[in-house]
Coordinates of C-alpha atoms in Angstrom, one line a residue:
M1 CA 160.2 80.6 90.3
I2 CA 159.3 83.9 89.0
Q3 CA 162.2 85.1 90.7
E4 CA 164.8 82.7 89.5
F5 CA 163.5 83.5 85.8
I6 CA 164.4 87.1 86.6
V7 CA 167.7 86.4 88.0
F8 CA 168.4 84.0 84.9
I9 CA 167.4 86.9 82.6
V10 CA 169.4 89.6 84.1
G11 CA 172.5 87.2 84.6
L12 CA 172.4 86.8 80.9
I13 CA 172.1 90.7 80.2
L14 CA 175.2 91.0 82.3
L15 CA 176.9 88.3 80.8
I16 CA 176.1 89.9 77.1
K17 CA 176.7 93.4 78.1
G18 CA 179.9 92.5 80.0
S19 CA 181.3 90.5 77.1
D20 CA 180.7 93.2 74.8
E21 CA 182.4 96.0 76.8
F22 CA 185.4 93.2 77.6
V23 CA 186.3 93.1 73.9
E24 CA 186.1 96.6 73.1
A25 CA 188.1 97.5 76.0
G26 CA 190.8 94.7 75.3
S27 CA 191.1 95.6 71.8
R28 CA 191.7 99.2 72.8
V29 CA 194.4 97.7 75.1
A30 CA 195.8 95.7 72.4
K31 CA 196.0 98.7 70.3
G32 CA 197.8 100.4 73.0
F33 CA 200.3 98.0 73.4
G34 CA 200.9 98.0 69.5
V35 CA 199.5 94.3 68.6
S36 CA 198.5 93.8 65.2
E37 CA 194.9 94.3 64.2
F38 CA 194.8 91.2 62.7
L39 CA 195.8 89.3 65.8
I40 CA 193.0 91.4 67.7
A41 CA 190.4 90.4 65.7
L42 CA 191.4 86.9 65.0
I43 CA 191.7 86.2 68.8
L44 CA 189.8 88.7 70.8
A45 CA 186.6 88.1 68.4
S46 CA 186.4 84.5 69.5
I47 CA 186.9 85.1 73.1
A48 CA 184.5 88.1 73.1
T49 CA 181.4 85.7 72.1
T50 CA 183.0 82.4 73.9
L51 CA 183.5 84.3 77.4
P52 CA 180.0 83.5 78.6
E53 CA 180.4 79.8 77.9
V54 CA 184.0 79.7 79.5
T55 CA 182.9 81.3 82.7
V56 CA 179.3 79.6 83.0
S57 CA 181.1 76.3 82.6
A58 CA 184.1 77.2 84.7
I59 CA 181.8 78.5 87.5
A60 CA 179.5 75.2 87.3
A61 CA 182.6 72.8 87.1
F62 CA 183.7 74.9 90.4
E63 CA 180.4 74.2 91.9
G64 CA 180.2 70.4 91.1
N65 CA 177.4 70.6 88.3
S66 CA 179.1 68.9 85.8
G67 CA 175.8 68.5 83.7
I68 CA 175.6 72.0 83.2
A69 CA 179.7 72.5 82.7
L70 CA 179.7 70.0 79.8
G71 CA 176.4 70.4 78.8
N72 CA 176.6 74.3 78.0
A73 CA 179.9 73.6 76.2
V74 CA 178.4 70.9 73.8
G75 CA 175.2 72.5 73.6
S76 CA 176.4 75.7 72.5
A77 CA 178.8 74.4 69.6
L78 CA 175.6 72.6 68.3
A79 CA 173.4 75.7 68.6
N80 CA 176.1 77.6 66.8
I81 CA 176.1 75.8 63.9
A82 CA 172.7 74.0 63.5
L83 CA 170.6 77.1 65.0
I84 CA 172.7 80.6 64.5
L85 CA 174.4 79.5 61.0
G86 CA 171.2 77.7 60.1
I87 CA 169.3 81.2 60.9
S88 CA 172.0 83.1 59.1
A89 CA 172.3 81.1 56.0
M90 CA 168.3 81.1 55.8
I91 CA 168.6 85.0 55.7
M92 CA 170.9 84.9 53.1
P93 CA 173.3 82.2 51.6
L94 CA 177.0 82.4 53.1
K95 CA 179.4 82.5 50.5
V96 CA 182.8 82.3 52.0
D97 CA 186.6 82.2 51.4
E98 CA 188.2 78.4 50.8
I99 CA 190.3 78.8 53.8
A100 CA 186.9 78.5 56.0
W101 CA 186.4 74.5 55.4
R102 CA 190.3 73.9 56.5
N103 CA 189.3 75.6 59.9
S104 CA 186.0 73.8 60.0
L105 CA 187.9 70.5 59.7
F106 CA 190.1 71.4 62.5
M107 CA 187.1 72.2 64.4
L108 CA 185.5 68.8 63.6
L109 CA 188.7 67.0 64.7
V110 CA 189.1 68.6 67.9
T111 CA 185.5 67.7 68.9
F112 CA 186.0 64.2 67.6
Y113 CA 189.0 64.2 70.0
A114 CA 187.0 65.6 73.1
W115 CA 184.3 62.8 72.1
F116 CA 187.1 60.2 72.3
L117 CA 188.0 61.7 76.0
M118 CA 184.5 61.0 76.8
R119 CA 184.5 57.4 76.4
D120 CA 185.3 56.3 79.8
G121 CA 182.6 58.7 81.6
V122 CA 185.1 61.0 82.7
I123 CA 187.2 64.0 81.4
S124 CA 190.2 64.3 83.9
R125 CA 192.4 67.2 84.6
F126 CA 195.3 66.0 82.5
E127 CA 193.0 65.2 79.4
G128 CA 191.6 68.8 80.0
F129 CA 195.1 70.2 79.8
T130 CA 195.6 68.5 76.5
L131 CA 192.6 70.2 75.1
I132 CA 193.8 73.7 76.1
L133 CA 197.3 72.6 75.0
I134 CA 196.0 72.0 71.6
Y135 CA 194.4 75.6 71.5
L136 CA 197.4 77.3 72.4
S137 CA 199.1 75.5 69.7
F138 CA 196.4 76.7 67.3
L139 CA 197.0 80.2 68.5
Y140 CA 200.6 80.0 68.2
Y141 CA 200.4 78.4 64.7
L142 CA 198.0 81.1 63.8
Y143 CA 200.5 83.7 65.0
K144 CA 203.5 82.3 63.2
K145 CA 201.4 82.1 59.7
H146 CA 200.0 85.5 60.1
I147 CA 202.4 87.7 61.9
A148 CA 205.0 88.1 59.4
I149 CA 202.3 89.5 56.8
E150 CA 201.3 92.5 59.1
D151 CA 203.6 95.1 60.4
I152 CA 202.9 95.6 64.0
E153 CA 202.1 99.3 64.5
G154 CA 203.6 101.5 67.4
G155 CA 201.4 101.7 70.7
K156 CA 198.7 104.4 69.9
G157 CA 195.4 105.3 71.2
G158 CA 193.6 106.6 74.4
S159 CA 194.3 105.9 77.9
V160 CA 195.6 102.4 78.2
R161 CA 195.3 102.5 82.1
R162 CA 191.5 103.3 81.8
D163 CA 191.1 100.8 79.5
V164 CA 192.7 98.2 81.7
V165 CA 190.3 99.1 84.4
I166 CA 187.6 98.8 82.2
L167 CA 188.8 95.4 80.9
F168 CA 189.0 94.1 84.3
L169 CA 185.8 95.5 85.6
S170 CA 183.8 94.0 82.5
G171 CA 185.1 90.5 83.3
A172 CA 183.7 91.1 86.8
V173 CA 180.4 91.5 85.3
V174 CA 180.7 88.5 83.2
V175 CA 181.3 86.4 86.1
I176 CA 178.8 88.1 88.3
G177 CA 176.3 87.4 85.4
A178 CA 177.7 83.9 84.8
R179 CA 176.9 82.7 88.7
M180 CA 173.5 84.3 88.5
V181 CA 172.7 82.0 85.2
V182 CA 174.2 78.9 86.6
T183 CA 172.4 79.1 90.2
S184 CA 169.2 80.2 88.8
A185 CA 169.4 77.3 86.2
V186 CA 170.2 74.9 88.5
T187 CA 167.2 76.0 90.9
I188 CA 165.0 76.1 87.9
A189 CA 166.1 72.6 86.9
R190 CA 165.4 71.1 90.0
S191 CA 161.9 72.7 90.8
L192 CA 160.8 71.5 87.4
G193 CA 162.0 68.1 87.6
I194 CA 164.3 68.7 84.6
S195 CA 167.9 67.0 84.6
E196 CA 170.6 69.6 84.7
V197 CA 172.0 68.1 81.8
V198 CA 169.2 69.0 79.7
I199 CA 169.1 72.8 80.9
G200 CA 172.7 73.1 80.4
L201 CA 172.2 71.6 76.7
T202 CA 169.3 73.9 75.9
L203 CA 168.5 76.8 78.3
V204 CA 171.9 77.8 79.2
S205 CA 173.7 76.9 76.0
I206 CA 171.1 79.0 73.6
G207 CA 171.5 81.9 76.4
T208 CA 175.1 81.9 76.4
S209 CA 175.3 81.8 72.5
L210 CA 173.5 84.9 72.2
P211 CA 176.7 86.9 71.4
E212 CA 177.4 84.6 68.7
L213 CA 173.8 85.0 67.1
A214 CA 174.0 88.6 67.5
N215 CA 177.4 88.9 65.6
S216 CA 176.6 86.2 62.8
L217 CA 173.2 88.4 62.2
A218 CA 174.7 91.4 61.7
A219 CA 177.3 90.2 59.8
T220 CA 175.1 88.5 57.5
L221 CA 172.7 91.7 57.3
K222 CA 175.6 93.4 56.5
K223 CA 176.6 91.1 53.6
I224 CA 180.0 90.0 55.4
P225 CA 179.6 86.3 55.3
N226 CA 183.4 85.6 56.2
I227 CA 182.6 87.2 59.6
S228 CA 179.5 85.4 60.1
V229 CA 181.0 81.9 59.4
G230 CA 184.4 82.5 61.1
N231 CA 183.1 83.7 64.1
I232 CA 180.9 80.7 64.7
V233 CA 183.8 78.1 63.7
G234 CA 186.1 80.0 65.8
A235 CA 183.6 79.9 68.7
N236 CA 183.4 76.5 68.6
I237 CA 186.9 75.6 68.2
L238 CA 187.2 77.5 71.7
D239 CA 184.2 75.9 73.0
I240 CA 185.4 72.4 72.8
L241 CA 189.1 73.2 73.7
M242 CA 189.2 75.6 76.2
V243 CA 185.6 75.7 77.8
I244 CA 185.8 72.0 78.4
G245 CA 189.4 72.1 79.1
I246 CA 189.2 74.9 81.8
A247 CA 186.0 73.4 83.4
S248 CA 187.6 69.9 83.7
M249 CA 191.0 71.4 84.8
I250 CA 189.0 73.0 87.6
R251 CA 187.2 69.7 88.6
P252 CA 187.0 66.5 86.6
I253 CA 183.9 66.4 84.5
T254 CA 181.5 63.4 84.8
V255 CA 180.2 62.9 81.5
D256 CA 176.4 62.2 81.4
A257 CA 175.5 59.0 79.0
S258 CA 173.2 61.2 76.7
I259 CA 176.1 63.6 76.0
F260 CA 178.6 60.9 74.9
S261 CA 175.7 58.6 73.1
F262 CA 173.5 61.2 71.5
T263 CA 174.6 64.8 71.6
M264 CA 178.4 64.5 70.6
P265 CA 177.5 62.2 67.9
L266 CA 174.6 65.0 66.6
T267 CA 177.3 67.6 67.1
L268 CA 179.8 66.0 65.2
F269 CA 177.1 65.1 62.1
V270 CA 176.3 68.8 61.8
M271 CA 179.9 70.0 62.0
G272 CA 180.4 67.4 59.1
I273 CA 177.6 68.9 57.1
L274 CA 179.1 71.9 57.7
T275 CA 182.5 70.8 56.5
L276 CA 181.6 69.2 53.6
S277 CA 179.2 72.0 52.3
L278 CA 182.1 74.3 52.6
R279 CA 184.7 72.0 50.9
M280 CA 182.3 71.5 47.9
T281 CA 181.0 74.9 47.4
N282 CA 182.4 77.1 49.9
K283 CA 179.1 78.2 50.7
I284 CA 176.3 77.6 53.3
S285 CA 173.1 77.3 51.0
R286 CA 169.4 77.5 52.2
T287 CA 169.0 73.9 51.3
V288 CA 171.9 73.1 54.0
S289 CA 170.3 76.0 56.1
A290 CA 167.0 74.2 56.2
V291 CA 169.0 70.6 57.2
L292 CA 170.5 72.1 59.8
L293 CA 167.3 73.8 61.2
A294 CA 165.4 70.5 61.0
I295 CA 168.3 68.6 63.0
Y296 CA 168.2 71.3 65.6
A297 CA 164.3 71.1 66.1
Y298 CA 164.8 67.3 66.4
F299 CA 167.3 67.9 69.1
L300 CA 164.9 70.2 71.3
Y301 CA 162.1 67.9 70.6
S302 CA 164.4 65.0 71.8
Q303 CA 165.3 66.6 74.9
F304 CA 162.0 67.5 76.3

């Protein structure tokens, strides 16, 4: 048992460090090819913090562990708002730009769509494809909306070839770390008599959300709330559309009844609280923070 916990922790470390290196190398590669700085930040930031969830759920789906694949995605989305934004806003109320609530509303809508897909107990490959298609359309919309605002600068920077190698090596580290996390989590779940769904919703989802936690706390402490909130909303959109989409494309996902009837409605509820707060005040106050943290505490209590 101790050995499995050690493997789990080492796997998480590889996930987080590999993700950090991946986004740093990816940013340098993008600059080297002359891609807009705005698009680098917009796309790679969310990919960086969500790469662990994508990889863990993809490997879990490939190995037939639907509970961890789906539980990780939904659990991460819930933890990102109720736990991470809850902690960040408790440290300092998060005042953001008006555009934040529109992105939060989009997050709410795509999550509702994903919940609708779960009604028959299975997310098929075609349904997973529609999730991925929505995300790609979302990226295209952002590209068309913002590309005209910024001039794409000519390629610059160091050795692009070296950065490409680092990009692939760091991606390999993430895959190795993800496999260690999935394998050890399944073993721990079985030995303790805890369902894989619960492990995916709690232990794995919180572990793979650590990059979002680090980024949001750092942005909060540096008094850059737009980055803190934007990172979470962007990561959740990617969690719901790409993490679930890719996992179900690899292998159709069997939806646990508790996820459909309890976790997804709870996730939609906290997303609704966030969207309403941003729409009314463009802010996440300490009062809203306390509500979010209380909901997450209740969620953890209900799981165990």
